[in-house]
């Protein structure tokens, strides 16, 4: 069965410093992995996705994530935080084997950016 | 494309009333998902459809909740009777079979049950 763990429920960084949001997953097959962002009172927007191509994935707004199969991790990083990055971030796993796959969301990490 | 369209965006109702939330997925998408988001429980998958057929409804909290997808362009989530603990934001999302599971979300329907 699939599952997703986001190791930090809340992360706080200063503007201009690096961001690291951690995610570990469990999947029976070769998974598809995603990061979504949700700004306050908004819907969810795709940041980036891994689908068995390059293990280092670049997304929007300067974010990137690296798929590490040996560690079952898919951590999200950004070199320099901006105030507009303050939001909730969700790590997501899908087995991707069939169109019937569930898409499982992690519990989310709330990112605060301090001026 | 207009994206996933949900209505109403906001609904305030009294306990015991019937609530119907609506979703129009992106044209051509084969799968549709209903999620509920609360502060206490986070984002929960309620039910998902593939080609208009319910695949997994194990997340539906109880018999008061029901969901239908009569055709490829429309789905409803109904709560009858509603209770204050149903207050949440309900999201609909759709995806194409060829999109490696990428979901496209609507803006959500914020439900308040008094």
mmCIF file of C-alpha atoms in Angstrom, chain A residues 32 34 36 38 41-44 46 49 51 90 94 98-107, chain B residues 31 33 35 37 43 45 48 50 55-56 58 91 95 97 99-103 105-107 110:
data_model
loop_
_atom_site.group_PDB
_atom_site.id
_atom_site.type_symbol
_atom_site.label_atom_id
_atom_site.label_comp_id
_atom_site.label_asym_id
_atom_site.label_seq_id
_atom_site.Cartn_x
_atom_site.Cartn_y
_atom_site.Cartn_z
ATOM 1 C CA UNK A 32 4.998 8.797 -9.474
ATOM 2 C CA UNK A 34 4.546 15.108 -6.799
ATOM 3 C CA UNK A 36 1.759 20.535 -4.557
ATOM 4 C CA UNK A 38 -1.541 25.567 -1.412
ATOM 5 C CA UNK A 41 -7.742 30.067 0.891
ATOM 6 C CA UNK A 42 -6.669 28.755 -2.485
ATOM 7 C CA UNK A 43 -6.748 25.463 -4.346
ATOM 8 C CA UNK A 44 -3.745 23.216 -4.819
ATOM 9 C CA UNK A 46 1.357 21.425 -8.927
ATOM 10 C CA UNK A 49 6.487 15.831 -10.548
ATOM 11 C CA UNK A 51 7.677 10.105 -13.321
ATOM 12 C CA UNK A 90 1.981 18.537 0.122
ATOM 13 C CA UNK A 94 0.701 7.573 -6.945
ATOM 14 C CA UNK A 98 -2.925 1.970 -13.814
ATOM 15 C CA UNK A 99 -5.449 4.690 -14.227
ATOM 16 C CA UNK A 100 -7.207 3.201 -11.209
ATOM 17 C CA UNK A 101 -4.456 4.256 -8.854
ATOM 18 C CA UNK A 102 -5.175 6.155 -5.736
ATOM 19 C CA UNK A 103 -3.372 9.424 -5.286
ATOM 20 C CA UNK A 104 -2.262 9.719 -1.674
ATOM 21 C CA UNK A 105 -1.425 13.049 -0.060
ATOM 22 C CA UNK A 106 0.941 13.548 2.825
ATOM 23 C CA UNK A 107 -0.208 15.546 5.868
ATOM 24 C CA UNK B 31 -10.541 10.252 -13.420
ATOM 25 C CA UNK B 33 -11.482 12.755 -7.184
ATOM 26 C CA UNK B 35 -11.253 15.442 -1.262
ATOM 27 C CA UNK B 37 -9.841 19.384 3.887
ATOM 28 C CA UNK B 43 -6.680 16.485 3.134
ATOM 29 C CA UNK B 45 -9.677 11.373 -0.184
ATOM 30 C CA UNK B 48 -12.683 8.665 -6.885
ATOM 31 C CA UNK B 50 -12.564 6.390 -13.391
ATOM 32 C CA UNK B 55 -13.470 2.898 -8.007
ATOM 33 C CA UNK B 56 -12.929 3.452 -4.302
ATOM 34 C CA UNK B 58 -13.718 3.809 1.299
ATOM 35 C CA UNK B 91 -12.036 19.879 -3.399
ATOM 36 C CA UNK B 95 -6.637 13.836 -14.201
ATOM 37 C CA UNK B 97 -4.862 8.622 -17.666
ATOM 38 C CA UNK B 99 -0.637 12.334 -17.134
ATOM 39 C CA UNK B 100 1.211 10.099 -14.662
ATOM 40 C CA UNK B 101 -1.315 10.823 -11.970
ATOM 41 C CA UNK B 102 -1.033 14.594 -12.033
ATOM 42 C CA UNK B 103 -4.160 16.068 -10.495
ATOM 43 C CA UNK B 105 -7.715 20.894 -8.637
ATOM 44 C CA UNK B 106 -10.695 23.146 -8.507
ATOM 45 C CA UNK B 107 -10.785 26.152 -6.191
ATOM 46 C CA UNK B 110 -16.191 25.945 1.523
#
